[in-house]
Amino acid sequence: MIASFLEAYTAPRREIPRRVYLTVSALVGLGGLLAWCALSYGGLVRSDFLPTPVAVLQAGIDMARDGSLLVNTTASVTEIMSGFIIASLISVPLGILMGSFKIVEAAVEPVTNFVRYLPVSALIPLLILWVGIGIEEKIAVIFIGTFFQQLILIADVSRGVSQDLLDVSYTLGADRRTVVTRVLIPATMPGVMDTLRVTLGWAWTYLVVAELVAGNKGLGYLILNASRGLFTDQIFLGIMVIGLLGLISDQLFKLIRDWLLPWASNP
Amino acid sequence: MGKLRIDNVVLRFTPRMGRPVTALDRISLEVDENEFSVIVGPSGCGKSSLLRLVAGLIQPTAGAIYLDGKLVTRPGKDRGMVFQSYTLFPWLTVQDNLEFGLKLGGMAAEERAAVARRFIAEVGLEGFERAYPKQLSGGMMQRVALARALANDPDILLMDEPFGALDSQTRSLMQELLLKIWEHSHKTVLFITHDIDEAILLGDRVHVMTARPGRIKAEVAIDIPRPRSVGVLTADEFIVIKRRIMALIHEEAVRAMS
Ligand SMILES: Nc1ncnc2c1ncn2[C@@H]1O[C@H](COP(=O)(O)OP(=O)(O)OP(=O)(O)O)[C@@H](O)[C@H]1O
Ligand SMILES: [Mg+2]
């Protein structure tokens, strides 16, 4: 029995039955929940360090009732989506050009590689000076956090388009312009979608940094504010909502990719 | 249409770092109208580079290439190409892949569709018009690539080891298919391979290249009557020619070693 189990489940990349897959995922999730219950209800960890699951749920219900959960979530989603969409609108075309035209690469790559390694939090004082402490500052943090990474990744996608694919287009009668618009750009689309999906995840990780300054709403603000009063149940709630929204947006992206690019092979 | 003349072509690569490499050294060869010409040579001798020069994708360091007396300066649809790698547009269906070049040429939609269908039938892929490349096997993809090049009606067809990535059975089938298609189109073809059997089976003429820097070492006329099929691989006349070409290549290998 053990031998056949090993035989079936230790082969690299081998598909496993969907049922087994889901069972394993559910078991691990359940295990985590059980460990949490044991630690919190068992009194192994103080309740102001680790809230019980029910306390977190209760905090969620309370905040949903008084409307603050919706207000904070909406504020964060707005910031994330604005920063992310503005960054993507520029990084996608610029990245495609950067990966395929040396002249654009020469202009953009050095400064990108410089800015990309700056910690976003170090730029916050400047951002406050330049754009103030309103929503613009938050959007700017998300933008800076994602834009330069997107640019580098998308340039790589563009660079990776097979030379033979471009060359065969020339031999079919395409001119340069056509090769760019009808071949290079469509060929980058699966890679661009994957990059956007990954960087949207990264955008969420900048949320707390973005709402660090003079916030009065948002999930990051909620967490920071709760930490002042040591309301760990609310901290947990904030973290979980962020995780959940990240998960949902990731799955949405997957669906959109399959829907927009049915011809692309899966990564 | 489709007479190719390569005249004293030299190709030197000058990498940003390292020494310049002479890939091709004073290559001269001619491919007659309606001739199926094959180039064989060891790996790295510059076969692909030569084909890319003819396609106009790169420029020679010296010398010139003429198609029907016209100097080649840039790529154009008069020189269709099939690559060893898979070069179908993944976002287009088989039908749309075939129509790509025709559309650029400004052909009307109905005519385009008809031409594409005709060549899909010619390579035996009826029923796959609406399929995307990811749904096709390697052999099927190369058949579509061939059909796409033919549908564009080039004056010369350039093929760079088009069956090199296929398993030997699929490869035989593709060779038979190409022979069959060539039998009734008689397009001018310049075909590259390092498989001697393939060269003799397909070609009217085989040019043997030397190892780096690539030169034309010899030219062998293949006077095996057509129509041919893979059956000729065991014919006496085939073996005689094969022995000759192998001797030329062996001589070359020995020279390269010393
Ligand atoms: N862009 C390039 N820059 C520098 N050297 C190159 C470049 N392209 C090709 N070469 C060199 O030129 C020589 C010929 O290359 P080419 O690809 O034409 O050979 P080939 O005969 O097609 O080889 P194979 O049988 O492996 O396909 C090789 O030694 C290769 O390293
Ligand atoms: Mg080659």
XYZ file of C-alpha atoms and ligand atoms in Angstrom:
557
model
C 0.000 0.000 0.000
C 2.741 2.406 0.987
C 4.787 1.333 -2.017
C 1.936 2.050 -4.418
C 1.308 5.380 -2.698
C 4.924 6.366 -3.164
C 4.815 5.138 -6.742
C 1.794 7.290 -7.547
C 2.580 10.495 -5.684
C 6.345 10.965 -5.787
C 6.771 11.304 -9.554
C 7.747 14.893 -10.390
C 5.032 16.787 -12.301
C 2.694 13.793 -12.414
C -0.981 14.763 -12.225
C -2.824 13.491 -9.175
C -6.594 12.909 -8.865
C -8.538 16.102 -8.225
C -10.154 14.514 -5.178
C -6.783 13.783 -3.583
C -5.602 17.293 -4.380
C -8.590 18.940 -2.710
C -8.439 16.600 0.270
C -4.807 17.466 0.926
C -5.532 21.199 0.647
C -8.523 20.916 2.981
C -6.580 18.840 5.516
C -3.762 21.354 5.711
C -6.247 24.220 6.065
C -8.098 22.328 8.769
C -4.824 21.488 10.499
C -3.935 25.171 10.636
C -7.325 26.030 12.052
C -7.043 23.263 14.654
C -3.596 24.443 15.720
C -4.959 27.953 16.054
C -7.870 26.679 18.203
C -5.547 24.619 20.352
C -3.182 27.516 20.949
C -5.897 30.071 21.666
C -8.613 28.076 23.455
C -6.038 25.888 25.166
C -4.672 29.036 26.761
C -1.188 28.262 25.501
C -0.862 31.802 24.188
C -2.269 34.913 25.832
C -5.445 36.185 24.177
C -4.024 39.667 23.533
C -1.255 37.958 21.490
C -3.448 35.465 19.693
C -7.218 35.969 19.495
C -9.563 33.013 19.210
C -11.188 32.296 15.825
C -14.574 33.230 17.232
C -13.254 36.570 18.498
C -11.972 37.396 15.010
C -15.269 36.356 13.500
C -17.094 38.489 16.047
C -14.887 41.481 15.255
C -15.732 40.935 11.596
C -19.458 40.812 12.284
C -19.311 43.930 14.457
C -17.386 45.876 11.863
C -19.600 44.696 9.066
C -22.631 45.879 11.113
C -21.319 49.377 11.795
C -20.186 49.672 8.177
C -16.517 50.291 8.943
C -15.406 47.055 7.274
C -16.969 48.082 3.987
C -15.596 51.631 4.213
C -12.061 50.420 4.924
C -12.149 47.706 2.292
C -13.507 50.044 -0.366
C -10.830 52.615 0.447
C -8.030 50.053 0.139
C -9.367 48.461 -3.030
C -9.683 51.911 -4.604
C -6.084 52.781 -3.723
C -4.725 49.454 -4.915
C -6.644 49.434 -8.159
C -5.815 53.063 -8.984
C -2.089 52.622 -8.352
C -2.006 49.279 -10.104
C -3.982 50.343 -13.161
C -1.985 53.547 -13.663
C 1.259 51.593 -13.299
C 0.101 48.902 -15.743
C -1.111 51.387 -18.346
C 2.395 52.792 -18.591
C 4.524 49.744 -17.850
C 2.946 47.417 -20.415
C 3.617 49.493 -23.547
C 6.902 50.852 -22.223
C 8.111 47.404 -21.131
C 7.279 45.855 -24.501
C 9.239 48.602 -26.265
C 12.088 48.363 -23.759
C 12.529 44.640 -24.363
C 12.580 44.938 -28.140
C 14.153 48.294 -28.930
C 17.685 48.819 -27.643
C 17.271 52.576 -27.816
C 14.350 52.476 -25.371
C 16.259 50.038 -23.182
C 19.207 52.428 -23.065
C 16.927 55.254 -22.005
C 14.836 53.456 -19.415
C 16.710 50.505 -17.968
C 19.467 52.208 -15.940
C 17.078 54.485 -14.036
C 14.624 51.620 -13.553
C 17.257 49.400 -12.042
C 18.202 52.213 -9.689
C 14.717 53.031 -8.464
C 13.671 49.393 -8.278
C 15.968 48.723 -5.335
C 14.915 51.713 -3.289
C 12.686 50.743 -0.383
C 9.356 52.403 -1.028
C 9.085 53.417 2.625
C 12.231 55.525 2.202
C 10.436 57.578 -0.432
C 7.427 58.360 1.715
C 8.772 61.650 3.147
C 9.351 62.898 -0.383
C 5.950 61.707 -1.528
C 4.305 63.594 1.327
C 6.169 66.699 0.289
C 5.208 66.313 -3.350
C 1.681 64.952 -3.370
C 0.494 65.509 0.183
C -1.072 63.011 2.560
C -4.341 62.333 0.771
C -5.251 59.334 -1.367
C -2.687 60.526 -3.922
C 0.122 59.562 -1.558
C -1.294 56.065 -1.156
C -1.748 55.617 -4.860
C 1.786 56.872 -5.430
C 3.227 54.274 -3.030
C 1.364 51.448 -4.768
C 2.432 52.848 -8.131
C 6.121 53.009 -7.241
C 5.992 49.609 -5.603
C 4.627 47.922 -8.724
C 5.575 50.022 -11.751
C 9.329 49.429 -11.843
C 8.999 45.720 -11.160
C 6.408 45.422 -13.908
C 8.622 47.276 -16.315
C 11.558 44.913 -15.833
C 9.408 41.782 -15.993
C 7.499 42.891 -19.086
C 10.706 43.906 -20.848
C 11.900 40.346 -20.243
C 8.691 38.940 -21.678
C 9.156 41.091 -24.766
C 12.809 40.083 -25.072
C 11.776 36.456 -24.844
C 9.565 36.502 -27.943
C 11.216 34.119 -30.382
C 13.327 35.773 -33.070
C 12.135 33.128 -35.535
C 8.532 34.201 -34.932
C 9.395 37.790 -35.867
C 11.547 36.652 -38.785
C 8.897 34.395 -40.253
C 6.531 37.374 -40.238
C 8.967 39.381 -42.353
C 9.173 36.531 -44.848
C 5.376 36.534 -45.052
C 5.509 40.147 -46.190
C 5.154 42.073 -42.924
C 6.950 45.388 -42.476
C 8.450 46.525 -39.164
C 5.363 48.287 -37.984
C 3.185 45.282 -38.709
C 5.628 42.964 -36.973
C 5.368 45.080 -33.834
C 1.605 45.541 -33.837
C 0.471 42.199 -35.210
C 3.142 39.827 -33.944
C 5.298 41.187 -31.115
C 2.432 42.631 -29.077
C 0.086 39.624 -29.286
C 3.018 37.305 -28.610
C 3.743 39.092 -25.319
C 0.164 38.951 -24.047
C 0.322 35.720 -22.020
C 3.518 36.866 -20.325
C 2.058 40.315 -19.722
C -1.020 38.812 -18.085
C 1.135 36.633 -15.849
C 3.251 39.626 -14.858
C 0.181 41.699 -14.028
C -1.189 38.866 -11.958
C 2.004 38.499 -9.937
C 2.493 42.232 -9.455
C -1.109 42.746 -8.374
C -0.241 40.402 -5.531
C 2.782 42.562 -4.748
C 0.633 45.701 -4.813
C -1.370 44.316 -1.881
C 1.818 43.895 0.100
C 2.452 47.659 -0.102
C -0.949 48.509 1.335
C 0.098 48.880 4.962
C 3.121 50.973 3.991
C 0.851 53.160 1.879
C -1.626 53.731 4.693
C 1.090 54.273 7.281
C 0.875 58.007 6.916
C -2.033 60.112 8.116
C -4.569 57.507 7.208
C -8.093 57.550 8.482
C -9.463 54.648 6.534
C -8.316 51.538 4.728
C -7.404 48.025 5.813
C -3.801 49.006 6.498
C -5.034 51.857 8.666
C -7.396 49.465 10.421
C -4.489 47.182 11.300
C -2.220 50.013 12.447
C -4.979 51.561 14.484
C -5.932 48.269 16.120
C -2.332 47.619 17.039
C -2.265 50.803 19.100
C -5.016 49.440 21.330
C -3.685 45.891 21.124
C -6.952 44.759 19.529
C -5.441 41.621 18.079
C -8.818 40.344 16.895
C -9.111 43.380 14.613
C -5.501 43.017 13.456
C -6.223 39.439 12.514
C -9.393 40.448 10.773
C -7.567 43.099 8.722
C -4.844 40.661 7.724
C -7.355 38.026 6.731
C -9.426 40.401 4.637
C -6.263 41.509 2.795
C -5.271 37.879 2.221
C -8.741 37.008 1.031
C -8.941 39.967 -1.362
C -5.508 39.083 -2.707
C -6.650 35.521 -3.286
C -9.842 36.651 -5.003
C -8.060 39.101 -7.304
C -5.535 36.404 -8.197
C -8.266 33.943 -9.134
C -10.071 36.655 -11.093
C -6.909 37.277 -13.056
C -6.628 33.590 -13.834
C -10.186 33.566 -15.146
C -9.629 36.698 -17.216
C -6.479 35.207 -18.727
C -8.259 32.007 -19.731
C -11.103 34.055 -21.135
C -9.028 36.626 -23.049
C -6.246 34.296 -24.173
C -7.789 30.868 -24.719
C -5.027 30.105 -27.224
C -2.205 30.492 -24.716
C -0.729 27.430 -23.098
C -0.863 27.477 -19.340
C 2.274 28.512 -17.463
C 10.519 32.721 -61.549
C 12.713 31.815 -58.618
C 16.236 31.695 -59.988
C 18.639 32.318 -57.152
C 22.256 33.404 -57.466
C 24.558 33.682 -54.476
C 27.694 35.492 -55.518
C 30.874 35.381 -53.446
C 29.099 35.921 -50.174
C 31.135 36.457 -47.026
C 29.537 36.704 -43.615
C 31.489 37.789 -40.578
C 30.026 38.198 -37.115
C 31.688 40.766 -34.891
C 30.489 40.104 -31.367
C 30.706 42.920 -28.841
C 33.140 40.811 -26.880
C 35.514 38.273 -28.362
C 37.029 37.832 -31.762
C 35.150 38.185 -35.060
C 33.899 34.915 -36.521
C 33.881 34.226 -40.246
C 30.756 32.128 -40.623
C 30.656 32.011 -44.421
C 33.611 32.389 -46.737
C 33.112 33.305 -50.401
C 30.032 31.218 -51.009
C 28.836 31.071 -54.580
C 25.990 28.905 -55.725
C 23.039 28.967 -58.032
C 19.621 27.461 -57.757
C 17.806 27.117 -61.038
C 14.188 27.894 -61.559
C 12.005 24.990 -60.397
C 14.990 23.244 -58.880
C 14.961 21.530 -55.501
C 18.382 22.337 -54.095
C 19.691 21.015 -50.813
C 22.579 22.157 -48.650
C 24.184 19.667 -46.275
C 26.958 20.445 -43.879
C 28.177 19.824 -40.348
C 26.606 21.610 -37.399
C 27.707 25.216 -37.062
C 29.024 25.533 -40.624
C 26.723 28.451 -41.366
C 23.760 26.809 -43.106
C 21.141 28.767 -41.212
C 23.096 31.971 -41.691
C 23.179 31.384 -45.434
C 19.435 30.894 -45.542
C 18.834 33.987 -43.431
C 20.992 35.926 -45.892
C 18.875 34.729 -48.792
C 15.749 35.654 -46.851
C 17.211 39.142 -46.388
C 16.987 38.852 -42.599
C 20.704 39.598 -42.285
C 23.131 41.352 -44.629
C 26.336 39.854 -46.048
C 29.691 41.358 -45.127
C 30.684 41.087 -48.771
C 29.177 39.669 -51.945
C 25.622 39.745 -53.161
C 22.509 37.649 -53.583
C 20.140 37.935 -56.516
C 16.698 36.497 -57.008
C 15.634 36.610 -60.645
C 18.403 39.124 -61.215
C 17.175 41.428 -58.465
C 19.531 42.230 -55.606
C 18.274 40.985 -52.249
C 18.382 43.800 -49.702
C 15.558 43.016 -47.286
C 13.061 40.300 -46.453
C 10.057 39.980 -48.706
C 7.218 37.640 -49.441
C 8.889 36.470 -52.650
C 11.115 34.358 -50.358
C 8.993 32.219 -48.042
C 10.626 30.436 -45.156
C 9.998 27.439 -42.927
C 12.062 27.233 -39.746
C 13.135 24.288 -37.656
C 11.524 25.844 -34.592
C 7.759 26.130 -34.370
C 6.814 29.526 -35.721
C 3.030 29.431 -35.955
C 1.281 32.420 -34.429
C -0.196 30.851 -31.292
C -3.061 33.361 -31.114
C -4.289 32.536 -34.602
C -6.172 29.445 -35.691
C -4.732 27.254 -38.430
C -6.956 29.035 -40.953
C -5.874 32.490 -39.756
C -2.217 31.485 -39.687
C -2.499 30.635 -43.365
C -4.352 33.851 -44.108
C -1.829 36.060 -42.285
C 0.403 36.753 -45.281
C -2.506 36.894 -47.719
C -4.237 39.514 -45.613
C -1.073 41.645 -45.533
C -0.969 41.319 -49.302
C -4.444 42.823 -49.460
C -6.301 39.767 -50.790
C -10.090 39.858 -50.413
C -11.563 37.868 -47.529
C -13.346 35.184 -49.560
C -10.393 34.548 -51.811
C -8.116 34.358 -48.789
C -10.319 31.812 -47.097
C -10.434 29.721 -50.269
C -6.667 29.777 -50.768
C -6.088 28.861 -47.116
C -8.533 25.971 -47.346
C -6.842 24.694 -50.469
C -3.425 24.545 -48.788
C -4.829 23.108 -45.569
C -6.205 20.298 -47.719
C -2.892 19.961 -49.508
C -1.080 19.200 -46.244
C -3.896 16.930 -45.106
C -5.232 18.997 -42.234
C -8.896 19.332 -43.187
C -10.963 19.563 -40.033
C -8.273 21.488 -38.144
C -9.078 24.913 -39.613
C -10.358 26.258 -36.305
C -7.700 24.624 -34.113
C -5.077 26.670 -32.299
C -1.406 25.672 -32.619
C -1.285 24.457 -28.999
C -3.766 21.752 -29.974
C -1.509 20.385 -32.721
C 1.391 17.926 -32.662
C 4.865 18.962 -33.813
C 4.411 17.348 -37.211
C 1.056 19.018 -37.705
C 2.525 22.403 -36.770
C 5.263 22.012 -39.367
C 2.664 21.038 -41.961
C 0.781 24.248 -41.190
C 4.026 26.232 -41.384
C 4.701 24.703 -44.800
C 1.151 25.399 -45.956
C 1.396 28.975 -44.686
C 4.591 29.571 -46.661
C 3.126 27.966 -49.798
C -0.182 29.816 -49.569
C 1.752 33.078 -49.862
C 3.021 31.836 -53.251
C 6.708 32.786 -52.900
C 9.100 32.585 -55.845
C 11.464 30.477 -53.773
C 10.840 28.423 -50.658
C 13.583 28.442 -48.030
C 13.524 25.566 -45.554
C 15.903 25.394 -42.583
C 15.879 21.833 -41.239
C 12.085 21.959 -41.096
C 11.792 18.341 -39.962
C 14.789 18.409 -37.640
C 12.744 18.413 -34.450
C 10.424 15.584 -35.479
C 10.657 11.888 -34.663
C 11.895 9.694 -37.508
C 8.493 8.301 -38.473
C 6.811 11.686 -38.653
C 9.852 12.889 -40.492
C 9.458 10.239 -43.221
C 5.810 11.153 -43.600
C 6.718 14.823 -43.929
C 9.342 14.026 -46.549
C 6.792 12.086 -48.578
C 4.301 14.920 -48.227
C 6.862 17.470 -49.376
C 7.816 15.277 -52.360
C 4.163 14.965 -53.315
C 3.542 18.699 -53.050
C 6.699 19.538 -54.943
C 5.803 17.066 -57.696
C 2.901 19.196 -58.849
C 4.087 22.696 -57.858
C 7.763 22.499 -58.866
C 8.551 25.513 -56.777
C 12.182 26.552 -56.477
C 13.354 25.255 -53.105
C 16.503 25.773 -51.080
C 16.441 23.175 -48.339
C 18.878 22.759 -45.482
C 19.548 19.598 -43.577
C 22.359 17.661 -42.006
C 20.644 14.379 -42.836
C 22.262 12.949 -45.981
C 19.368 10.563 -46.687
C 16.938 13.449 -46.581
C 19.148 15.511 -48.888
C 19.360 12.794 -51.557
C 15.746 11.778 -51.269
C 14.445 15.308 -51.801
C 17.005 17.125 -53.911
C 17.801 17.622 -57.563
C 21.168 18.875 -56.427
C 23.059 18.680 -53.159
C 25.640 21.264 -52.113
C 28.081 19.982 -49.516
C 29.479 22.589 -47.142
C 32.720 22.570 -45.195
C 33.051 23.120 -41.471
C 33.793 26.624 -40.223
C 34.315 28.845 -42.031
C 31.555 27.539 -44.277
C 32.466 27.083 -47.924
C 30.871 25.077 -50.700
C 33.002 21.992 -51.022
C 31.191 20.126 -53.751
C 28.022 19.986 -55.730
C 26.381 16.652 -56.459
C 23.599 16.226 -59.006
C 20.993 13.697 -57.914
C 19.728 12.043 -61.063
C 17.358 9.626 -59.401
C 14.153 9.764 -61.441
C 11.022 11.302 -60.015
C 8.447 10.824 -58.666
C 10.387 9.534 -55.686
C 9.248 8.028 -52.428
C 11.049 6.799 -49.321
C 11.469 3.502 -51.206
C 14.482 4.919 -53.057
C 16.432 5.027 -49.776
C 17.498 1.438 -50.478
C 17.986 1.702 -54.239
C 21.476 1.010 -55.634
C 21.828 4.430 -57.269
C 20.873 6.016 -53.951
C 23.592 4.117 -52.098
C 26.198 5.110 -54.674
C 25.395 8.800 -54.263
C 25.227 8.483 -50.511
C 28.650 6.883 -50.394
C 30.051 9.746 -52.420
C 28.579 12.430 -50.227
C 29.648 10.622 -47.076
C 33.198 10.442 -48.386
C 33.157 14.200 -49.002
C 31.871 14.893 -45.521
C 34.299 12.449 -43.937
C 37.197 14.115 -45.727
C 35.948 17.380 -44.314
C 35.635 16.014 -40.789
C 39.188 14.692 -40.915
C 40.451 18.024 -42.187
C 38.615 19.863 -39.421
C 40.131 17.590 -36.771
C 43.741 18.055 -37.844
N 24.404 36.387 -34.240
C 25.573 35.723 -34.210
N 26.647 36.268 -33.595
C 27.824 35.618 -33.565
N 28.045 34.426 -34.122
C 27.028 33.825 -34.744
C 25.723 34.434 -34.817
N 24.905 33.605 -35.500
C 25.655 32.533 -35.822
N 26.925 32.647 -35.385
C 28.009 31.687 -35.587
O 28.108 31.415 -36.961
C 28.305 30.044 -37.195
C 27.238 29.509 -38.101
O 25.993 29.468 -37.432
P 24.699 28.841 -38.113
O 23.594 28.885 -37.132
O 24.468 29.492 -39.417
O 25.172 27.333 -38.343
P 24.333 26.067 -38.830
O 25.109 25.424 -39.899
O 22.940 26.455 -39.139
O 24.365 25.165 -37.544
P 23.307 24.026 -37.099
O 23.525 22.853 -37.970
O 23.708 23.734 -35.690
O 21.951 24.617 -37.227
C 28.301 29.372 -35.837
O 29.627 29.100 -35.484
C 27.705 30.382 -34.912
O 28.316 30.297 -33.654
Mg 21.035 25.941 -38.311
